[in-house]
Coordinates of N, CA and C in Angstrom, one line a residue:
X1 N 98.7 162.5 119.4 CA 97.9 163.6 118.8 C 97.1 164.3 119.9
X2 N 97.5 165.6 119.9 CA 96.8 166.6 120.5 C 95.0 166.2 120.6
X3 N 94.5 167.1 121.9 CA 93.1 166.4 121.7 C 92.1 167.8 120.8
X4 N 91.5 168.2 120.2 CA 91.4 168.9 119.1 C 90.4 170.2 120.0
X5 N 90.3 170.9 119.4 CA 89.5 172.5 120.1 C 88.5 172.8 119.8
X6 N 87.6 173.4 120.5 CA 86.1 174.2 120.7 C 86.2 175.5 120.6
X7 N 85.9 175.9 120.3 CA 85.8 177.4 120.1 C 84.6 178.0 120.9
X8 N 84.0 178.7 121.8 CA 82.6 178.8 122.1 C 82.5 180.4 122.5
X9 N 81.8 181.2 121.3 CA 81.3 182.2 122.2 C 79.5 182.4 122.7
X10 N 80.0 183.7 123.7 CA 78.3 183.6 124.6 C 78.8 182.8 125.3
X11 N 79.4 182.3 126.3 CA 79.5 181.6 127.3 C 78.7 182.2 128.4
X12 N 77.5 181.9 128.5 CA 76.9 182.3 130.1 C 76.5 181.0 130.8
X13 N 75.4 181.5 131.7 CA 74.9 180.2 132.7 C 74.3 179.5 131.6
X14 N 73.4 179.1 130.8 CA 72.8 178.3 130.1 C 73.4 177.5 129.1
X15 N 72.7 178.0 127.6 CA 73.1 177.3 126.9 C 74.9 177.2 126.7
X16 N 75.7 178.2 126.4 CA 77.2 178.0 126.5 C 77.8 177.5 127.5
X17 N 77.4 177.5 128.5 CA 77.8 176.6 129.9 C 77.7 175.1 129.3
X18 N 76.4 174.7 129.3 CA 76.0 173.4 128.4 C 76.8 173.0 127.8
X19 N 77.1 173.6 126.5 CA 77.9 173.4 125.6 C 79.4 173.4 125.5
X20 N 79.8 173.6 126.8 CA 81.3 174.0 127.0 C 81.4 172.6 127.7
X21 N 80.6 172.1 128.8 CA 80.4 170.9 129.8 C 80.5 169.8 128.5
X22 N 79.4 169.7 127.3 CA 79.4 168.8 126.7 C 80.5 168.6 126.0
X23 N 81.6 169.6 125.1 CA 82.2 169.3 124.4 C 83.7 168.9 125.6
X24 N 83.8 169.0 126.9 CA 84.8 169.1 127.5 C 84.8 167.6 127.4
X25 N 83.4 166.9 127.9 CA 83.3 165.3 128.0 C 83.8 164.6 127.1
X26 N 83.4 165.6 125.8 CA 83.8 164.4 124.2 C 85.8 164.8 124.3
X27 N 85.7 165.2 125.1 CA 87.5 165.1 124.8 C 88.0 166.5 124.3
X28 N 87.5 167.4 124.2 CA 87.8 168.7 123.5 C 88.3 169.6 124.6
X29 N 89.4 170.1 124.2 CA 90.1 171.0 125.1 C 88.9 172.6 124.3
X30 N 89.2 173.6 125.0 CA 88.5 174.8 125.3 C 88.5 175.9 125.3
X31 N 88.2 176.8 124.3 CA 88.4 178.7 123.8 C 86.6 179.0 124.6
X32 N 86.8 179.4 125.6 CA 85.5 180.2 126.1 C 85.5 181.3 125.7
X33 N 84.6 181.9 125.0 CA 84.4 183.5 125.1 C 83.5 183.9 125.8
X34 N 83.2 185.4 126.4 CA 82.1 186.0 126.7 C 83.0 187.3 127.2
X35 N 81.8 188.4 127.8 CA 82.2 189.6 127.8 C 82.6 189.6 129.3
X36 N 81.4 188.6 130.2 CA 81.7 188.3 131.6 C 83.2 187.6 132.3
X37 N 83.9 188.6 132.4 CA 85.5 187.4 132.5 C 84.9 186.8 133.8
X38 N 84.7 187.3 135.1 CA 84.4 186.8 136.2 C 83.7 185.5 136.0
X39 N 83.0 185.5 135.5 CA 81.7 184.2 135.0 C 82.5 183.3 134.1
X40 N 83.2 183.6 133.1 CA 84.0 183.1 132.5 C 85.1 182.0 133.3
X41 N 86.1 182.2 133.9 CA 86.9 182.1 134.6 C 86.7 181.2 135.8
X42 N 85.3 181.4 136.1 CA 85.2 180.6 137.3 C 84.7 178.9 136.4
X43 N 84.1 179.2 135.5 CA 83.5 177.6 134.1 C 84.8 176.9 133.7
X44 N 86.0 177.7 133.1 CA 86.9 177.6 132.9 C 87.9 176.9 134.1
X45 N 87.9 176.8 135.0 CA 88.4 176.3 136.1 C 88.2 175.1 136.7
X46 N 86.4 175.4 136.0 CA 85.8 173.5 136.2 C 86.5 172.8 135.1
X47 N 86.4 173.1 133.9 CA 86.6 172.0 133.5 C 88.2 172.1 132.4
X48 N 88.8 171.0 132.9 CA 90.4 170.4 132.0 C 90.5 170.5 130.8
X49 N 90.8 171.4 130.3 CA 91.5 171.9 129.2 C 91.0 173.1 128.4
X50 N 90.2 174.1 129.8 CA 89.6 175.0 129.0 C 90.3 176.4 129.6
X51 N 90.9 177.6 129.0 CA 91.2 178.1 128.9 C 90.1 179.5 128.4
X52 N 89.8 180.8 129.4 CA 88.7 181.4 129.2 C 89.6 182.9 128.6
X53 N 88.8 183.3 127.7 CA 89.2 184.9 126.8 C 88.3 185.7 126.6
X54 N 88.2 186.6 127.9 CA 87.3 187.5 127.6 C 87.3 188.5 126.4
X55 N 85.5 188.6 125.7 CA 85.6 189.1 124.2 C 84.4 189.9 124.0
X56 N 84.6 190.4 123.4 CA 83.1 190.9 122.2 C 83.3 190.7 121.5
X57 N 82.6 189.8 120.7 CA 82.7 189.7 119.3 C 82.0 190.1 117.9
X58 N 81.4 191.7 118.8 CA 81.2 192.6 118.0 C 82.2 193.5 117.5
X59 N 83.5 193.4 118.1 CA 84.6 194.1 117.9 C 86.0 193.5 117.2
X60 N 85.8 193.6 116.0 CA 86.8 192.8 115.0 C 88.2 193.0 115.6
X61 N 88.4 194.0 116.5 CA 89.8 194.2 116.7 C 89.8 192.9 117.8
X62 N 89.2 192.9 118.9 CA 89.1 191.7 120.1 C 88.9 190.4 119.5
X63 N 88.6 190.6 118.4 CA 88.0 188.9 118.1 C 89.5 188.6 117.3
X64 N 90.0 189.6 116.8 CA 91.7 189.1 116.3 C 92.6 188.7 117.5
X65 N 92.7 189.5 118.4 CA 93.2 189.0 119.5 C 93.3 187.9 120.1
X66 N 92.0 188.0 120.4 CA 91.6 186.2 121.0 C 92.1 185.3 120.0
X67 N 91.5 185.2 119.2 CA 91.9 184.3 117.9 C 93.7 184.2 117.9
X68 N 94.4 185.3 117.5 CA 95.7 184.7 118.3 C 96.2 184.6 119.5
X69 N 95.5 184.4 120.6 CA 95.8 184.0 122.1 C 95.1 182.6 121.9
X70 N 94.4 182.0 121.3 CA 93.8 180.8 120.9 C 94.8 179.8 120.4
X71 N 95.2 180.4 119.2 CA 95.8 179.8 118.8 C 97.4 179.3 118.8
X72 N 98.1 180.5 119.5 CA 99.0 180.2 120.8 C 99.0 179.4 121.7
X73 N 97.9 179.8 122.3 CA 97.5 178.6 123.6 C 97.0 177.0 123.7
X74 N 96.0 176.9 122.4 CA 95.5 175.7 122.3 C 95.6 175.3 120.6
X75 N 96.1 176.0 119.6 CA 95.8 175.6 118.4 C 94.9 176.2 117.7
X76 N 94.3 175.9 116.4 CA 93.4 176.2 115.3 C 92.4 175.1 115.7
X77 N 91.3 176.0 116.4 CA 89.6 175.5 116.4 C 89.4 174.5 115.1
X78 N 89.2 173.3 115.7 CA 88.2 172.4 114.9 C 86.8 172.9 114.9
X79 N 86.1 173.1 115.8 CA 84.9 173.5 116.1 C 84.6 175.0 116.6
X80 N 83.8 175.8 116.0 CA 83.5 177.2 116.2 C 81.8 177.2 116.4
X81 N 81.5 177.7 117.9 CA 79.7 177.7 117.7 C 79.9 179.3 118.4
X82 N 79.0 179.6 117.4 CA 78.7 181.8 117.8 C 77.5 181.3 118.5
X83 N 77.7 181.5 120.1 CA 76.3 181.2 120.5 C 75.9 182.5 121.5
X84 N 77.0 183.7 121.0 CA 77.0 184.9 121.8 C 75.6 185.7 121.0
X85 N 74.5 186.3 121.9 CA 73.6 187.1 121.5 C 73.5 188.1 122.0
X86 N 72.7 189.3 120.8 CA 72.4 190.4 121.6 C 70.6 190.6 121.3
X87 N 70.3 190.8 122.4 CA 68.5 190.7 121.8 C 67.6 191.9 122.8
X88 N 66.7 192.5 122.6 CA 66.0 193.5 123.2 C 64.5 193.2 122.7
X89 N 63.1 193.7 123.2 CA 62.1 193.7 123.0 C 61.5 195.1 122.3
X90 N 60.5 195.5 121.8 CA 60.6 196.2 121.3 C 59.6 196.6 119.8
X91 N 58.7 197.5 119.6 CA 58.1 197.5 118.4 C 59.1 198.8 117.7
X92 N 58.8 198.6 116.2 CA 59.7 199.1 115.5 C 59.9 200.5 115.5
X93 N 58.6 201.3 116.0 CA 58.4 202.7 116.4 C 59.0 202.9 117.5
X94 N 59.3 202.3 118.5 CA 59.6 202.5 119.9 C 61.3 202.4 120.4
X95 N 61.8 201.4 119.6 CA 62.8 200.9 119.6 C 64.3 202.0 119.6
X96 N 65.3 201.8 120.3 CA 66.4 203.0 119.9 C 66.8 202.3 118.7
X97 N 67.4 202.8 117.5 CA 68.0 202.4 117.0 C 69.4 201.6 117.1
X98 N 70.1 202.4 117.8 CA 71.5 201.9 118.1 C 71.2 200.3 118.9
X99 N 69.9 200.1 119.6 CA 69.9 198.9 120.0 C 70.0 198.0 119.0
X100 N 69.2 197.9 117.7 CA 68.9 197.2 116.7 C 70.6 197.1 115.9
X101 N 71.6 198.2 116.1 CA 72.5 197.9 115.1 C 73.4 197.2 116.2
X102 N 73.0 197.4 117.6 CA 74.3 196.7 118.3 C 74.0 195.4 118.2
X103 N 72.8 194.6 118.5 CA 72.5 193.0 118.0 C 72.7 192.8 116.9
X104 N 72.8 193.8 116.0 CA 73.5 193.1 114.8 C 74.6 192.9 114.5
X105 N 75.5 194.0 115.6 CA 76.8 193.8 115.7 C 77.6 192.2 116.4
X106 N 76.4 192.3 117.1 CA 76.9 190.9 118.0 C 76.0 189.4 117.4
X107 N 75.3 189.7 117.2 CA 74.8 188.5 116.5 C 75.3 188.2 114.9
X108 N 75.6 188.9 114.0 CA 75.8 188.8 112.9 C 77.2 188.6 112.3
X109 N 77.9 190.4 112.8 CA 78.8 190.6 112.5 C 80.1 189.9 113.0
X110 N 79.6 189.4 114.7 CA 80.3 188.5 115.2 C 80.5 186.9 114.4
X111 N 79.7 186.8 113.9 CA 79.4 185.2 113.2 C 80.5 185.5 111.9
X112 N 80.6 186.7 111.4 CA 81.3 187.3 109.7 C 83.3 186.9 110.6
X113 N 83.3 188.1 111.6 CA 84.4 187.8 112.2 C 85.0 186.7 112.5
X114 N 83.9 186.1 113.0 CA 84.7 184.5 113.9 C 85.2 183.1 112.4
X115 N 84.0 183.6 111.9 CA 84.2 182.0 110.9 C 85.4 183.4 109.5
X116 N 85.2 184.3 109.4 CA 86.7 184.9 108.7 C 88.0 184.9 109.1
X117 N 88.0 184.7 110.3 CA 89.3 184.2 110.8 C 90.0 183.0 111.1
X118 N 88.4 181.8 111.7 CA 89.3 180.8 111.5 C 88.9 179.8 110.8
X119 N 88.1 180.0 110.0 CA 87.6 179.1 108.5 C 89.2 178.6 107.6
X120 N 90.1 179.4 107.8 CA 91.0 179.5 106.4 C 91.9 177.9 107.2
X121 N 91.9 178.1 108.4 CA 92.6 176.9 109.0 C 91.9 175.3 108.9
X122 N 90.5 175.6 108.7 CA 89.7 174.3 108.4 C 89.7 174.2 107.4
X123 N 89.7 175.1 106.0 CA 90.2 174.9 104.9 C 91.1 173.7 104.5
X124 N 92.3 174.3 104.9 CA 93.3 173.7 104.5 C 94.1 172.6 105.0
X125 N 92.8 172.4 106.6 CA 93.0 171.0 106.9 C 91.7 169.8 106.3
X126 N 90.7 170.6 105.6 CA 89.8 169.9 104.9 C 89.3 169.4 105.8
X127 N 88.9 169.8 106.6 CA 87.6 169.6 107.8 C 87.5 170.8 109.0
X128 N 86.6 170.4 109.5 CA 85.7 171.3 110.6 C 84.6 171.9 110.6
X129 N 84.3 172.8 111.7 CA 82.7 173.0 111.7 C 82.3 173.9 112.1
X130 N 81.5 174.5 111.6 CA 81.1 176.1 112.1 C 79.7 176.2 112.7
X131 N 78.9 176.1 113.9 CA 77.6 176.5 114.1 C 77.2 177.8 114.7
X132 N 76.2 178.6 114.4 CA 75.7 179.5 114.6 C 74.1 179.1 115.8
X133 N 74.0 179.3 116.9 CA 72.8 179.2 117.6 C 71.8 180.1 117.4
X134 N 70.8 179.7 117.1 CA 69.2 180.8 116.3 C 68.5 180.7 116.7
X135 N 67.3 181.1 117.2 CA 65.7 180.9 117.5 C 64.7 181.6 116.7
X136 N 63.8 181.4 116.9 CA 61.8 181.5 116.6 C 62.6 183.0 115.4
X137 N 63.1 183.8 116.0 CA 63.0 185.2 115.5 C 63.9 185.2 114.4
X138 N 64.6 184.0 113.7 CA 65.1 184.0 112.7 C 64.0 183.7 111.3
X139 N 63.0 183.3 112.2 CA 62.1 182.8 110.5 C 61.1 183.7 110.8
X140 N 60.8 185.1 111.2 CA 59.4 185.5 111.5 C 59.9 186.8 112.1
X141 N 59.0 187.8 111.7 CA 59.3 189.2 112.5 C 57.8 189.4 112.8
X142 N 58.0 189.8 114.6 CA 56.6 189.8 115.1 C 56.9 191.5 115.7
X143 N 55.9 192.3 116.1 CA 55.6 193.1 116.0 C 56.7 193.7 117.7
X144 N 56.8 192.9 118.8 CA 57.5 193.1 119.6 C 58.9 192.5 119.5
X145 N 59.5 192.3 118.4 CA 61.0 192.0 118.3 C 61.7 192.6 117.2
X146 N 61.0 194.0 116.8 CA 61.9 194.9 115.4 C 63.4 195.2 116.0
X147 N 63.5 194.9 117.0 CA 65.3 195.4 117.4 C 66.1 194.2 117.5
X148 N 65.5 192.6 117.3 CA 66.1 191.7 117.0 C 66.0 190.8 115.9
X149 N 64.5 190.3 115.6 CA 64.4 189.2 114.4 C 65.1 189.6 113.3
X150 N 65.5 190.8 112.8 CA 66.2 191.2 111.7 C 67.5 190.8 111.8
X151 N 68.2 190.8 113.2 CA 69.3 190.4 113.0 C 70.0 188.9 113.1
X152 N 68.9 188.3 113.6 CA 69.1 186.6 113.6 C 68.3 186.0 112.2
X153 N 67.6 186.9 111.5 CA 67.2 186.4 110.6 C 69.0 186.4 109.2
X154 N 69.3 187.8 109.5 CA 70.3 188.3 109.0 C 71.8 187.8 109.2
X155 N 71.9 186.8 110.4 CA 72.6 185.7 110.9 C 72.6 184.6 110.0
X156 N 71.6 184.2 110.5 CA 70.9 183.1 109.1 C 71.5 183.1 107.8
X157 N 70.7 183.6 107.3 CA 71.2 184.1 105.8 C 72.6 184.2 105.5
X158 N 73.4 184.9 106.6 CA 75.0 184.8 106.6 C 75.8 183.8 106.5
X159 N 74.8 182.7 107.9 CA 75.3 181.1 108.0 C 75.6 180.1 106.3
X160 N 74.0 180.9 105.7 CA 73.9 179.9 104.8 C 74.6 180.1 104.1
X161 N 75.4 181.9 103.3 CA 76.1 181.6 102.4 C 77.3 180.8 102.9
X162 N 77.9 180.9 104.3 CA 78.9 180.9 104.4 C 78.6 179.1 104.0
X163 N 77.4 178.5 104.5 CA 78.1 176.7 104.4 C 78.0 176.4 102.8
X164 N 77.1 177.4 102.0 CA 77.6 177.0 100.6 C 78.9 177.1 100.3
X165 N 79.3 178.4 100.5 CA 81.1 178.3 99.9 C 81.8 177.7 100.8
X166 N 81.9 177.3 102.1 CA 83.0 176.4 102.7 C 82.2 175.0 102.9
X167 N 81.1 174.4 102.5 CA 81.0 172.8 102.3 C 81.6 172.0 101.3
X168 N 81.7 172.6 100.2 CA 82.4 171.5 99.1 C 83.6 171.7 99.4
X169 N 84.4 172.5 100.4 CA 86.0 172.7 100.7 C 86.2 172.0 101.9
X170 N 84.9 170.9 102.4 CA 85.0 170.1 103.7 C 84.9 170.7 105.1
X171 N 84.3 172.1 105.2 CA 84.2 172.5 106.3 C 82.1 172.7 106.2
X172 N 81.9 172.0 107.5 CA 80.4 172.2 107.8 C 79.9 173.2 108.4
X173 N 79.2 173.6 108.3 CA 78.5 175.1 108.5 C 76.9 174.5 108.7
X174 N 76.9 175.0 110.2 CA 74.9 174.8 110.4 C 74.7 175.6 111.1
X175 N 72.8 175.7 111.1 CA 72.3 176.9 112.0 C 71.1 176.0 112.8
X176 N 71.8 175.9 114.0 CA 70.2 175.7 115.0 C 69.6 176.7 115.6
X177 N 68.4 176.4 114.6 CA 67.6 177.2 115.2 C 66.5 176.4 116.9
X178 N 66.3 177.0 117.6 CA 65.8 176.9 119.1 C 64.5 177.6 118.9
X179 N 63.4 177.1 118.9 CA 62.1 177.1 118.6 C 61.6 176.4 120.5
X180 N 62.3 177.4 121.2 CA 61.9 177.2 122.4 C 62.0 178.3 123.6
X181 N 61.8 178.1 124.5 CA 62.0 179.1 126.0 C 63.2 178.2 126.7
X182 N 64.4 178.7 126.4 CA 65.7 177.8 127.6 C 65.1 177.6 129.1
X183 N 65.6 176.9 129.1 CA 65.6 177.0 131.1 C 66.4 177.8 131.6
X184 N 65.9 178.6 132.2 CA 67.0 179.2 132.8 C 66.6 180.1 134.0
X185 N 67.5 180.5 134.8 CA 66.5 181.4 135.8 C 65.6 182.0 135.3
X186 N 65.8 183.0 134.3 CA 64.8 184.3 134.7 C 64.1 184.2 133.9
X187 N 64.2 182.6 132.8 CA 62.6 182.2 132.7 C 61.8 181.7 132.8
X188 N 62.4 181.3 134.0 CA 61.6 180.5 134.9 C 60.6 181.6 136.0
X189 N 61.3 182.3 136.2 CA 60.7 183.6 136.9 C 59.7 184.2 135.8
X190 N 60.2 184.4 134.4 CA 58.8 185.2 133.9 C 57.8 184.3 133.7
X191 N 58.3 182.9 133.4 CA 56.9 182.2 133.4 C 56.5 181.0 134.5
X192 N 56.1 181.6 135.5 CA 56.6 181.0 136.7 C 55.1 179.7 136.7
X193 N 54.2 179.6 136.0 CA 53.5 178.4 135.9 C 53.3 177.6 135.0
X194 N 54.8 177.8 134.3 CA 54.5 176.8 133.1 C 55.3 175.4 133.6
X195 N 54.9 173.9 133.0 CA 55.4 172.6 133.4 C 57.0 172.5 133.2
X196 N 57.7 172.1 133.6 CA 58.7 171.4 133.3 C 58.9 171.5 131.1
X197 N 58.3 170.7 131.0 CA 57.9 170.5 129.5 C 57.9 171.5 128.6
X198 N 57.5 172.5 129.0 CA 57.5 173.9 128.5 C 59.0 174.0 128.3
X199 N 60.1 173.8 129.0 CA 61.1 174.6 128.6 C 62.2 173.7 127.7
X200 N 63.2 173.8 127.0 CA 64.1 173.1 126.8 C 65.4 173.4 127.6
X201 N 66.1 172.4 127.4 CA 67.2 172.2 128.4 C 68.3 172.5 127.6
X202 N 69.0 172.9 128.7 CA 70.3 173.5 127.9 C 71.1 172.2 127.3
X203 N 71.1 171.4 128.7 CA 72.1 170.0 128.3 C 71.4 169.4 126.9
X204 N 70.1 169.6 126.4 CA 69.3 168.9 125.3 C 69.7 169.5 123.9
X205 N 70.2 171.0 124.4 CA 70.8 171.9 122.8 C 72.3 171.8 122.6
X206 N 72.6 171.3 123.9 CA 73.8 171.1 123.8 C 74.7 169.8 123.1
X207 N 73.6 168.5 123.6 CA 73.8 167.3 122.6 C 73.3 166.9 121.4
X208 N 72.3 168.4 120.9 CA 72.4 168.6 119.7 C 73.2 168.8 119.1
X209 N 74.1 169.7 119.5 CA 75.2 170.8 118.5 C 76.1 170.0 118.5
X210 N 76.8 168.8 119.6 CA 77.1 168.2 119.4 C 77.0 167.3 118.5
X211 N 76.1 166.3 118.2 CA 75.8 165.9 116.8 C 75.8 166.3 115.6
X212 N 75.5 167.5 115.8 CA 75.5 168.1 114.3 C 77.3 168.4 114.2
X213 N 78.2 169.1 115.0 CA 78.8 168.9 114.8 C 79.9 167.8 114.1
X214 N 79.3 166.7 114.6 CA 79.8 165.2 114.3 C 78.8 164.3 113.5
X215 N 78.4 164.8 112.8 CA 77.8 164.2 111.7 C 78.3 163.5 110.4
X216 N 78.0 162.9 110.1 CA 79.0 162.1 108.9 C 78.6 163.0 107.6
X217 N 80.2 163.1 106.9 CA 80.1 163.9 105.5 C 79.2 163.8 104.6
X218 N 78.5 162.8 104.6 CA 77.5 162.2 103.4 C 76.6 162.3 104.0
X219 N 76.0 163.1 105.0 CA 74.6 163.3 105.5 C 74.7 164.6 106.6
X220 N 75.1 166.0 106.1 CA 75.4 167.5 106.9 C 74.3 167.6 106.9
X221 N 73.8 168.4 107.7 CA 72.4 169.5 107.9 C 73.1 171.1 107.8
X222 N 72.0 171.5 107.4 CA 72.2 172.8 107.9 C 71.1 173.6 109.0
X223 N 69.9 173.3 107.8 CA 68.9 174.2 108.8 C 68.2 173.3 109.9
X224 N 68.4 173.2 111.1 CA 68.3 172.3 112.2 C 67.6 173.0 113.3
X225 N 66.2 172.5 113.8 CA 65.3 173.0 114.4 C 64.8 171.8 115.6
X226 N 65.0 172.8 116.6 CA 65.0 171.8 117.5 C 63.3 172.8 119.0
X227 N 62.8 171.9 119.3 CA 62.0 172.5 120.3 C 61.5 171.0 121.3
X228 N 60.4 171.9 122.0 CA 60.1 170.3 123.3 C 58.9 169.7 122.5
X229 N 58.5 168.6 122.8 CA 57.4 167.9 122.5 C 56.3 168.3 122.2
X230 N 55.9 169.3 122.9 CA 54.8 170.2 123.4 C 55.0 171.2 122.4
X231 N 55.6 172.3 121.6 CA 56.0 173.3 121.3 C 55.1 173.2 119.9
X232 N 54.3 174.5 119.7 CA 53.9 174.6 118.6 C 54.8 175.2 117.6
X233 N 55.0 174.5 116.7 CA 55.7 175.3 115.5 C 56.1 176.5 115.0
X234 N 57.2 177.1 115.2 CA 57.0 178.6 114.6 C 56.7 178.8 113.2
X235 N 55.6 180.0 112.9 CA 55.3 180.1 111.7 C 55.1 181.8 111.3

């Protein structure tokens, strides 16, 4: 028996690097997306059995594509995580518009595309798993994020219908939400005196999603919120 597939878009340095590393370990061969093929391609090289497709997956025509160069190359995804974002700063007066519909093109519409195309194959093998990656700006619209919390809020909401109608058909559907600051370079540069502690780690969201992915049928999550020790609650 073949070893089974990941699906991952947003592959950059952090969290999808993470998450590509972790699911390589558990035995999962590998669908990288992102827009960066360069970046792509060089992840894909580290690790055995991954295979990189450069994508937007605001663009339903490329996301068909890939999906059959996927499924040519490695099969029908057990596991799908949309962990591709589009996000800008911004009060609601200030903001271009077109920014606000393009994160929703990529945050949302990407999430409608990916799990409409290869949901119907988990269907009808009566299992698999769909996650969506979310933060703080899904449960809350603050005054400097009108060009994004709408659309991860609007993610959300998407996720949920979608795990109502495909859980009782045996495919799991969850949303983590990240109620934190990643590690990552350039936030470590804007907050260049915060502890260690302050940040969460990619490898830490990553062996999240992994569990939730693998979760036993008689006890799914959906809405799944993860932050550091230290982290005050979003509210």
């Amino acid at each position: 028996m073949s070893a089974p597939v990941c699906l991952i878009s947003g592959v950059g340095p952090g969290t999808g690097s993470a998450l590509a590393r972790r699911f390589a370990e558990g035995g999962y061969r590998l669908a990288l997306l992102a827009r960066n093929e360069e970046r792509l391609a060089a992840l894909a090289q580290q690790l055995p059995g991954a295979k990189a497709y450069p994508c937007d997956v605001s663009d339903a025509a490329q996301v068909e594509a890939v999906a059959s160069a996927v499924e040519r190359d490695l099969g029908s995804p057990a596991a799908v995580i949309h962990n591709a974002v589009g996000g800008a700063f911004g009060r609601f007066s200030e903001i271009d518009p077109e920014i606000l519909n393009r994160n929703f093109q990529i945050n949302t519409m990407g999430l409608l595309y990916l799990a409409r195309r290869f949901t119907p194959a988990m269907i009808q093998a009566g299992s698999g798993a769909v996650v969506a990656t979310g933060n703080t700006s899904a449960w809350r619209g603050k005054p400097g994020f009108a060009g994004f919390a709408p659309t991860k809020a609007a993610q959300r909401i998407l996720a949920e219908a979608i795990a109502r109608d495909l859980g009782p058909q045996g495919v799991h559907v969850a949303y983590v939400v990240i109620d934190a600051v990643i590690d990552l370079e350039w936030t470590r540069k804007r907050w260049p005196d915060r502890p260690d502690d302050f940040f969460i780690k990619p490898r830490a969201i990553a062996d999240e999603i992994w569990h939730v992915v693998h979760q036993d049928r008689s006890a799914w999550s959906f809405n799944v919120e993860i932050r550091p020790f230290g982290e005050a609650w979003c509210s």
